[in-house]
Coordinates of C-alpha atoms in Angstrom, one line a residue:
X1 CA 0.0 0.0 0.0
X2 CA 2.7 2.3 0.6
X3 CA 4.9 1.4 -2.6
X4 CA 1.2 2.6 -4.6
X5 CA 1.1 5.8 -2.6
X6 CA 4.6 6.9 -3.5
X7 CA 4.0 5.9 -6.7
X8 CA 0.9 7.7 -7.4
X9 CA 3.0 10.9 -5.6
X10 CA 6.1 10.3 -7.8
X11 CA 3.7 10.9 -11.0
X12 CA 1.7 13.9 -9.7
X13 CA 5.6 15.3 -9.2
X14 CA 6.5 14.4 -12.6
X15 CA 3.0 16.2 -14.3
X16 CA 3.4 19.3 -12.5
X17 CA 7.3 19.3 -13.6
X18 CA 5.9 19.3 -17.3
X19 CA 2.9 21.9 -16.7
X20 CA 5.3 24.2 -15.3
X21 CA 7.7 23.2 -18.2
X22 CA 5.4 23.9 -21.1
X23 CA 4.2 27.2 -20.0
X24 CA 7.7 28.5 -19.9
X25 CA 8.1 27.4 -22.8
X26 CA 4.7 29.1 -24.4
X27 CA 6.0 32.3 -22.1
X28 CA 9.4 31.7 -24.4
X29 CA 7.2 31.7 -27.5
X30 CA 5.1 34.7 -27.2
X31 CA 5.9 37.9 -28.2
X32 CA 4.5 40.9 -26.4
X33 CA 4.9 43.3 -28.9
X34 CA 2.1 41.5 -30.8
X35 CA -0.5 42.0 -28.4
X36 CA -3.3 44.6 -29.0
X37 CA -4.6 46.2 -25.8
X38 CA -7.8 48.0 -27.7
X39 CA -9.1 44.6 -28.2
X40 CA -8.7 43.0 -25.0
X41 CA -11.7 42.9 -22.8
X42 CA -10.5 44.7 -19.1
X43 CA -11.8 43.3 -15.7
X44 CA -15.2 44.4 -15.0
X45 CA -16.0 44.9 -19.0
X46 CA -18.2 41.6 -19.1
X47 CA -21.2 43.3 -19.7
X48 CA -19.5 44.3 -23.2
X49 CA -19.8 40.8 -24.2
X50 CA -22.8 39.7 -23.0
X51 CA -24.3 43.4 -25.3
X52 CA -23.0 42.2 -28.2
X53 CA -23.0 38.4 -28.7
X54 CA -26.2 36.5 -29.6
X55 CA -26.1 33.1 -27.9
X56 CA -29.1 32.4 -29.8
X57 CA -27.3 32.2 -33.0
X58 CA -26.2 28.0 -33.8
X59 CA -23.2 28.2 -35.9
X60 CA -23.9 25.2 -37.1
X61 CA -27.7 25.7 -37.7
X62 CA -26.3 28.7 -39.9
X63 CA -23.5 26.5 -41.9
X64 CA -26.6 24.9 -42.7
X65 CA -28.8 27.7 -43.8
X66 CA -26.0 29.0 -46.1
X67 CA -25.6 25.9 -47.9
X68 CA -29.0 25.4 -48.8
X69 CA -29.5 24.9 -52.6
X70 CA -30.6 27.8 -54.5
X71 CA -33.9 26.0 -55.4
X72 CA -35.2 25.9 -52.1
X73 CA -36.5 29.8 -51.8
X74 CA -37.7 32.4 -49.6
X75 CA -40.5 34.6 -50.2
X76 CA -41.0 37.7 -48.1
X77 CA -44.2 38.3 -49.7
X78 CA -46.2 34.7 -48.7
X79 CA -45.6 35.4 -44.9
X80 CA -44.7 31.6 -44.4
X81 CA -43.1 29.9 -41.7
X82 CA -39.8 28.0 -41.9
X83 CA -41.4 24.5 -41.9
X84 CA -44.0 25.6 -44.6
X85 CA -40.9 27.0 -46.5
X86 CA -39.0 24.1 -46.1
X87 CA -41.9 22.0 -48.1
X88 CA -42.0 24.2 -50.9
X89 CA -40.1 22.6 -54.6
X90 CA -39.4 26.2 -55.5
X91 CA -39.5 29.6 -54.7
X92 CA -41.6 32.6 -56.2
X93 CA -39.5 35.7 -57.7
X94 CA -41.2 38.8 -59.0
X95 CA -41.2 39.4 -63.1
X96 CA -39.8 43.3 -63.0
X97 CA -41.6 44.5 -66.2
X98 CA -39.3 47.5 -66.0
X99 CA -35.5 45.4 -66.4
X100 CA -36.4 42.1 -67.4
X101 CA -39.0 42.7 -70.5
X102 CA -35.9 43.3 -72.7
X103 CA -35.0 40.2 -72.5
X104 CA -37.4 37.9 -70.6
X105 CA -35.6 34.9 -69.0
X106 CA -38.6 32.5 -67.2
X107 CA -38.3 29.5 -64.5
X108 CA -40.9 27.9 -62.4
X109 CA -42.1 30.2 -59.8
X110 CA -42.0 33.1 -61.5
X111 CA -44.8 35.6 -60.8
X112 CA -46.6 37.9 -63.1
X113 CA -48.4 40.8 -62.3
X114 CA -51.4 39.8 -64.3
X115 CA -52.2 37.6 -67.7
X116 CA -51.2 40.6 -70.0
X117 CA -48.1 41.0 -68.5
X118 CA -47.2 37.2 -69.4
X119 CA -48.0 37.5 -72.5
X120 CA -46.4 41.2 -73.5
X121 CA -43.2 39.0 -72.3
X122 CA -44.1 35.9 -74.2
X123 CA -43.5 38.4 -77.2
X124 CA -40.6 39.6 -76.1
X125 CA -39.1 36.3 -76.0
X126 CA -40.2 35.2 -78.7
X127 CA -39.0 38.2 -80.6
X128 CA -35.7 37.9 -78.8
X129 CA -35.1 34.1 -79.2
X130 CA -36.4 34.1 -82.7
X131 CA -38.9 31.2 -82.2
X132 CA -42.3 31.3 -82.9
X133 CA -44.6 30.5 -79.6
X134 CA -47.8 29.6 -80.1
X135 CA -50.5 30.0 -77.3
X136 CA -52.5 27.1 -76.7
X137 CA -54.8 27.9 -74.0
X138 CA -54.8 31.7 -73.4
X139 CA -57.5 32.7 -70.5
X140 CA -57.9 35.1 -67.6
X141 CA -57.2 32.1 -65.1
X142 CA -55.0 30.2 -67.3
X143 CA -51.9 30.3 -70.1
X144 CA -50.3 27.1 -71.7
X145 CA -47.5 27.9 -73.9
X146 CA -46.0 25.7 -76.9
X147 CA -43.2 25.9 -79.7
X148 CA -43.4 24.3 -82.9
X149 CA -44.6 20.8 -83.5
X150 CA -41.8 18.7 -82.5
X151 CA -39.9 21.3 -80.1
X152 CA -40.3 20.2 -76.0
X153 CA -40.4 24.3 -75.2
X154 CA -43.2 24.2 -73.2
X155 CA -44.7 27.2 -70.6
X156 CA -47.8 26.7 -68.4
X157 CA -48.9 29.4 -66.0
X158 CA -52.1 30.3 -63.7
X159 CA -53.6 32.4 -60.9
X160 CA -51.9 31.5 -57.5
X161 CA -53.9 32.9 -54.6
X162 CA -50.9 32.7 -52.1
X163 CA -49.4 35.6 -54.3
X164 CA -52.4 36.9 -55.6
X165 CA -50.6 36.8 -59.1
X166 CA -50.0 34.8 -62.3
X167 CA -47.1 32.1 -61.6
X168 CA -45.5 29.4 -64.0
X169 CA -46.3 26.3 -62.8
X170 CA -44.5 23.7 -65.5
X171 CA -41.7 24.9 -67.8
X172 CA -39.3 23.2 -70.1
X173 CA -36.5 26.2 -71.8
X174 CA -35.0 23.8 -74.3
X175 CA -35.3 24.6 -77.6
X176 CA -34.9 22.3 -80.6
X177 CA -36.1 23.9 -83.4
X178 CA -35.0 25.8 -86.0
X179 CA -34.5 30.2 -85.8
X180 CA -37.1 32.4 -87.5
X181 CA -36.9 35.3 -89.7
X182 CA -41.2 36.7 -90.0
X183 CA -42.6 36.3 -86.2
X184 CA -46.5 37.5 -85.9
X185 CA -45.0 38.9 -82.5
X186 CA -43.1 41.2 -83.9
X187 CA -45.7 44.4 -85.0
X188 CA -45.8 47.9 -85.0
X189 CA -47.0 48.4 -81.6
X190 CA -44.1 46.6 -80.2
X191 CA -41.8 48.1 -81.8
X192 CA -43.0 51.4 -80.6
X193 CA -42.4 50.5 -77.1
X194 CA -38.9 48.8 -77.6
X195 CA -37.2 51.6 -79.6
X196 CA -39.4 54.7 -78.1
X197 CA -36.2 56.0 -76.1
X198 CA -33.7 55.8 -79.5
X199 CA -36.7 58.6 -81.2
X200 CA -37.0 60.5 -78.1
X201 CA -32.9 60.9 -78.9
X202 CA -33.2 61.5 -83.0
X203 CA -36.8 62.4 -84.1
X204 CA -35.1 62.8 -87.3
X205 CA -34.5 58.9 -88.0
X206 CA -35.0 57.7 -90.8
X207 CA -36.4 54.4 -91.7
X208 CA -32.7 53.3 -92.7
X209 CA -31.1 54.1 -90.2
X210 CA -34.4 52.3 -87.7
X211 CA -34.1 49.2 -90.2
X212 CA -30.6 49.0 -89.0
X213 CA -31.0 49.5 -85.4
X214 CA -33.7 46.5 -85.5
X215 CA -31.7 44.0 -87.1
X216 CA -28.6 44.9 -84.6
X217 CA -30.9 44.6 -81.7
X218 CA -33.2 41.7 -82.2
X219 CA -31.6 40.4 -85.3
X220 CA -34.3 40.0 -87.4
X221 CA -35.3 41.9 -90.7
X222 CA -39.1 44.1 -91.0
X223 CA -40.5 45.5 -93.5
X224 CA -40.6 49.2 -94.5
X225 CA -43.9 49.3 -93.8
X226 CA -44.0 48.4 -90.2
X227 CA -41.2 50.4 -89.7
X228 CA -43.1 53.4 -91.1
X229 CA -46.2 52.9 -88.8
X230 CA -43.9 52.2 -85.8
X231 CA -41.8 55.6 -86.6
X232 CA -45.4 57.5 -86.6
X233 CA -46.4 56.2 -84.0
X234 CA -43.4 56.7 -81.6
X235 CA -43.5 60.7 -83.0
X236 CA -47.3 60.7 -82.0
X237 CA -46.5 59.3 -78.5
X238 CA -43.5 62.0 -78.2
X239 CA -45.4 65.3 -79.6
X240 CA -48.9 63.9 -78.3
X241 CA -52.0 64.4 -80.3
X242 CA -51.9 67.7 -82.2
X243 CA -55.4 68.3 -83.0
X244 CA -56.5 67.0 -79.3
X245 CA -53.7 70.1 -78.2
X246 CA -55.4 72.6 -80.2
X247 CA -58.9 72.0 -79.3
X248 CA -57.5 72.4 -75.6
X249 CA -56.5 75.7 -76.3
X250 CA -59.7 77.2 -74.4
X251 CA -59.8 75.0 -71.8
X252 CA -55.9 75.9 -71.0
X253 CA -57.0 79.4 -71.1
X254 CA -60.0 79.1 -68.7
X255 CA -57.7 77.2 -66.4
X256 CA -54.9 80.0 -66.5
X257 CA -57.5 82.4 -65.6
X258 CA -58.8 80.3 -62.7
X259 CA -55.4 79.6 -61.5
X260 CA -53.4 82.7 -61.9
X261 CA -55.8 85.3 -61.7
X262 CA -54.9 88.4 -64.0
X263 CA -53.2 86.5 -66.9
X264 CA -53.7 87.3 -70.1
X265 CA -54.8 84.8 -72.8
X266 CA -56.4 85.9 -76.5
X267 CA -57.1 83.5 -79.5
X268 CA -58.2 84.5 -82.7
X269 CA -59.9 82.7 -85.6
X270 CA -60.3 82.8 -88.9
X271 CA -62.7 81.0 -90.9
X272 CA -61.4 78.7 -93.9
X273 CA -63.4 77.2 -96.8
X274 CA -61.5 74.3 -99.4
X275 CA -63.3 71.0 -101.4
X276 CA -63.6 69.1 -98.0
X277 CA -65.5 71.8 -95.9
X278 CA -67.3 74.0 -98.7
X279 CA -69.0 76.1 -95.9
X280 CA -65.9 76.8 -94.0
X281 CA -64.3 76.0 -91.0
X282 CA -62.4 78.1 -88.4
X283 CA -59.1 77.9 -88.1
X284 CA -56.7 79.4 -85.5
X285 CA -54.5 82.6 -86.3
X286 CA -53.6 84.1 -83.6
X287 CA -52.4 83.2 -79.9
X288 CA -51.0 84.9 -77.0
X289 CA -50.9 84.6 -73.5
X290 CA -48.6 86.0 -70.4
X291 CA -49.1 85.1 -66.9
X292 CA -50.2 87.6 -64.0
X293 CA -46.6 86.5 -61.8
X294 CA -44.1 87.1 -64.7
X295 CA -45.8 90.7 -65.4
X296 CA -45.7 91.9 -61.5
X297 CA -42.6 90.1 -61.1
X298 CA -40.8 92.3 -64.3
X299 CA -42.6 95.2 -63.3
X300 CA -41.5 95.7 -59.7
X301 CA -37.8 94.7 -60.3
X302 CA -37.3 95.2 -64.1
X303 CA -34.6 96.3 -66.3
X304 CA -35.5 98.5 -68.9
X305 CA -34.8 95.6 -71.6
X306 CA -37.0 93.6 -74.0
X307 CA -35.3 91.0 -75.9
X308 CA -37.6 89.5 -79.2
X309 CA -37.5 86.5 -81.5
X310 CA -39.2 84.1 -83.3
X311 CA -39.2 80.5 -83.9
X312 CA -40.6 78.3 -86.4
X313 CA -42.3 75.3 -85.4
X314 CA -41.8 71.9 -87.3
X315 CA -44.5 70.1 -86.7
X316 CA -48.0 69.2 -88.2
X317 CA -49.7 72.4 -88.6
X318 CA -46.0 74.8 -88.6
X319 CA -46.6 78.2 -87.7
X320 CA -44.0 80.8 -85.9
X321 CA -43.6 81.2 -82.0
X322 CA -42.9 84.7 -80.6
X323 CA -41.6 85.1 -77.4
X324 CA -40.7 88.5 -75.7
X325 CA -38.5 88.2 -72.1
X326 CA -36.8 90.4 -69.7
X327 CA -33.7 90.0 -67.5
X328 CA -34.3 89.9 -63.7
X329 CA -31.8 91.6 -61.0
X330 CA -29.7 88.2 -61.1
X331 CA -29.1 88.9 -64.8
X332 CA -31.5 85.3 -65.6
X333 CA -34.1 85.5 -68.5
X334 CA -37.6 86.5 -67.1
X335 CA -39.9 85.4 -69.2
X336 CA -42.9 88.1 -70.5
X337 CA -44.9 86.7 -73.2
X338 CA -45.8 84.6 -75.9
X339 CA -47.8 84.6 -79.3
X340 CA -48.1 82.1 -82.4
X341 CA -48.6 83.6 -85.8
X342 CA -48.9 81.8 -88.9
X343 CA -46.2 83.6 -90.4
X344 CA -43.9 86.0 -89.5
X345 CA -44.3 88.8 -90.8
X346 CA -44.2 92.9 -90.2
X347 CA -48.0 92.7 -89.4
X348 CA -47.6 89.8 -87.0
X349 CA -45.0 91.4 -85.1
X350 CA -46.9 94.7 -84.9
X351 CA -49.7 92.7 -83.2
X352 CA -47.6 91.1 -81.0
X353 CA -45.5 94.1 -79.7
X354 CA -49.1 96.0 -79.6
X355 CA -50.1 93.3 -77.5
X356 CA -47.3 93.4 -75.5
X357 CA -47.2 97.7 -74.5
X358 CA -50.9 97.5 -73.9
X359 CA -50.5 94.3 -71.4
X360 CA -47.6 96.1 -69.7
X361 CA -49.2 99.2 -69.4
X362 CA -46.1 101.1 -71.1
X363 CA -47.5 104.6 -72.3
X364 CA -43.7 105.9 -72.7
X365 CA -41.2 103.3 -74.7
X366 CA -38.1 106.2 -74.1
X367 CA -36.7 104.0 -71.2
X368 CA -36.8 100.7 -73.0
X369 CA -34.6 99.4 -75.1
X370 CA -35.7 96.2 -77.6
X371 CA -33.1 93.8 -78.9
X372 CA -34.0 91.2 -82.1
X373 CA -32.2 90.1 -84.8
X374 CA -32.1 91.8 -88.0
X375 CA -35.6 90.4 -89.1
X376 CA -37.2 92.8 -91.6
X377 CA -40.7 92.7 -90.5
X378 CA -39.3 92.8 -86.5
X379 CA -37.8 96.1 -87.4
X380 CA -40.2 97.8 -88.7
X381 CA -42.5 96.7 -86.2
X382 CA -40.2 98.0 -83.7
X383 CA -39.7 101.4 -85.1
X384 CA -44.0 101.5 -85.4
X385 CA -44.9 100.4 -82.1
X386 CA -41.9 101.4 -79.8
X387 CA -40.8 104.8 -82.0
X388 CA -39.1 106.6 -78.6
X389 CA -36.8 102.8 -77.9
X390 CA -33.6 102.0 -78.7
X391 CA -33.4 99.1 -81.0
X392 CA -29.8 96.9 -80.7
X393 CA -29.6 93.9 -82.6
X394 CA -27.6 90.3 -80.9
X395 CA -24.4 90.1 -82.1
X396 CA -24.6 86.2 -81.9
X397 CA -27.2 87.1 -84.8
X398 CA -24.9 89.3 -86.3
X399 CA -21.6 87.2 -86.4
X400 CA -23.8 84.1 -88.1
X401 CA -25.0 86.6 -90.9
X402 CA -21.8 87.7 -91.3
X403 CA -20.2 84.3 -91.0
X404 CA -22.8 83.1 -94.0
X405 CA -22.3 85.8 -96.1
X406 CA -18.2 85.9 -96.0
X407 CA -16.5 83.0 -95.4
X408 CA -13.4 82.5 -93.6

């Protein structure tokens, strides 16, 4: 019994002989320069570390999470609990009209904002892909999808009342037919809406130049004559409806008196007979209007300075617009005025400028001094209506008739 208990010392001797051992040499090993005293917790700082870690979290519960397949998916919108989650084969992302209708790229799951919107990007793709999908079943509730005879493309979609929205239910994306060069798709209308930003950039295009753009884009040739109706119809969308602006013309009027109260607004008519109305119609010759704001505005802080000019309009029904403005204290135009004409001419601009010292009250035009270019009718107006002004003339105006008449 004693021979065990001096044995069983001997070895407690022996292990703290190789504790105290090791930690000399870990003290040996470690270097005290490398230490960072900011990130070292001091005594009584505990309650640092119980703010700021979550024992909640599993580490490995989160591995987990992170590694899930991407087919298992998490909608924010259904509201569903993690087990009800878990049971779902796929997950629902929302179609954004906005990004993805340039190039439409479906999968199972995906949800539409309606049955239109589907189909707009069933067009697309088809347009895009150069195939030719043909619509099987195409209902409110209900849109089945199929290639050519022989291809496996296939798209089925339908209401889902957990997101309220239309979702594909069974899709197949392989293709195994061949490209196409006509596609019913591809009409006017659409391509209105796909090319509407590169004529809001050159209203000038020509059908060339669009036929070009179309086949570099979607790779795929059109006929002139679609292009020709899609051109109009992107110029319509950009300058609006003329003869629905014109017939609003009283309406804006009515409105500028209700709103700014003092604003001036006068339209005159003329009436017009030809072959198609033989009893005549009226049709508008003059316009001009100035707002109540701008005329107190000039009045009270003016300088003595008109400037006048002209310019002609180049759409549907032409005409010149004449505009008259001022210069504020800051030295920034103030606008004054502004009158169409049908042409412009020394009688038009003897109306306007009329218009224009009667709607300022100006008895005495000494003060003033009226600046233009050197358009005939302008200066005679001028030397009519304001006699006592000084008349100067823009010397960018003046440099470009100089510049056309002797060059170099």
């Amino acid at each position: 019994m004693e021979v065990l208990v001096q044995a069983a010392e001997t070895s407690s001797a022996n292990m703290q002989i190789a504790v105290s051992v090791q930690a000399e040499t870990v003290a040996e090993l470690t270097d005290s320069d490398f230490s960072d005293s900011d990130f070292s917790i001091d005594e009584g700082d505990d309650d640092l570390f119980d703010e700021y870690i979550d024992f909640g979290v599993d580490e490995e519960e989160q591995e987990e999470i992170d590694d899930e397949p991407e087919y298992v998916l998490e909608d924010e919108d259904l509201d569903l609990s993690r087990e009800e989650e878990e049971n779902l084969k796929y997950k629902f992302s929302a179609f954004n009209a906005k990004v993805d209708m340039d190039s439409p790229i479906f999968r199972v799951g995906m949800v539409f904002a309606d049955v239109k919107q589907l189909r707009q990007a069933l067009n697309a793709y088809s347009i895009k892909n150069r195939v030719e999908i043909r619509k099987i079943k195409n209902e409110k509730t209900i849109l089945e999808a199929m290639c050519k005879p022989g291809c496996p493309w296939l798209l089925k979609a339908g209401l889902d009342n957990r997101t309220r929205g239309f979702v594909i239910k069974v899709y197949a994306a392989v293709h195994k037919c061949q490209k196409a060069w006509e596609l019913k798709a591809l009409t006017s209308n659409f391509l209105t809406k796909f090319f509407i930003d590169e004529f809001r950039d050159d209203q000038k295009m020509g059908l060339g130049t669009f036929s070009r753009k179309v086949t570099n884009e979607l790779h795929i040739t059109v006929n002139r004559w679609k292009l020709a109706r899609a051109r109009k119809q992107a110029l319509k969308i950009i300058h609006g409806d003329e003869d629905e602006q014109f017939s609003k013309l009283w309406d804006y009027g009515q409105e500028l008196g209700t709103c700014n109260p003092g604003s001036t607004f006068l339209v005159s008519t003329h009436v017009v007979t030809n072959e198609q109305y033989p009893m005549g119609r009226k049709c508008l010759k003059l316009v001009y209007w100035s707002y109540d704001a701008c005329k107190r505005g000039w009045l009270q802080g003016y300088m003595p300075i008109i400037f006048a000019d002209g310019c002609h309009m180049k759409t549907k029904y032409k005409g010149v617009l004449l505009t008259a403005v001022g210069i504020d204290p800051n030295d920034c135009i103030f606008p004054l005025a502004v009158g169409w004409v049908e042409v412009e001419c020394t009688s038009a601009w003897e109306w306007f400028l009329t218009t224009l010292r009667d709607d300022l009250n100006i008895i005495n035009t000494s003060p003033f001094t009226v600046m233009s270019d050197k358009q005939k009718g302008l200066i005679n107006a001028v030397i009519k209506v304001w006699p006592d002004a000084e008349h100067r003339f823009c010397v960018r105006h003046i440099y470009q008739n100089f510049h056309e008449k002797h060059k170099g």
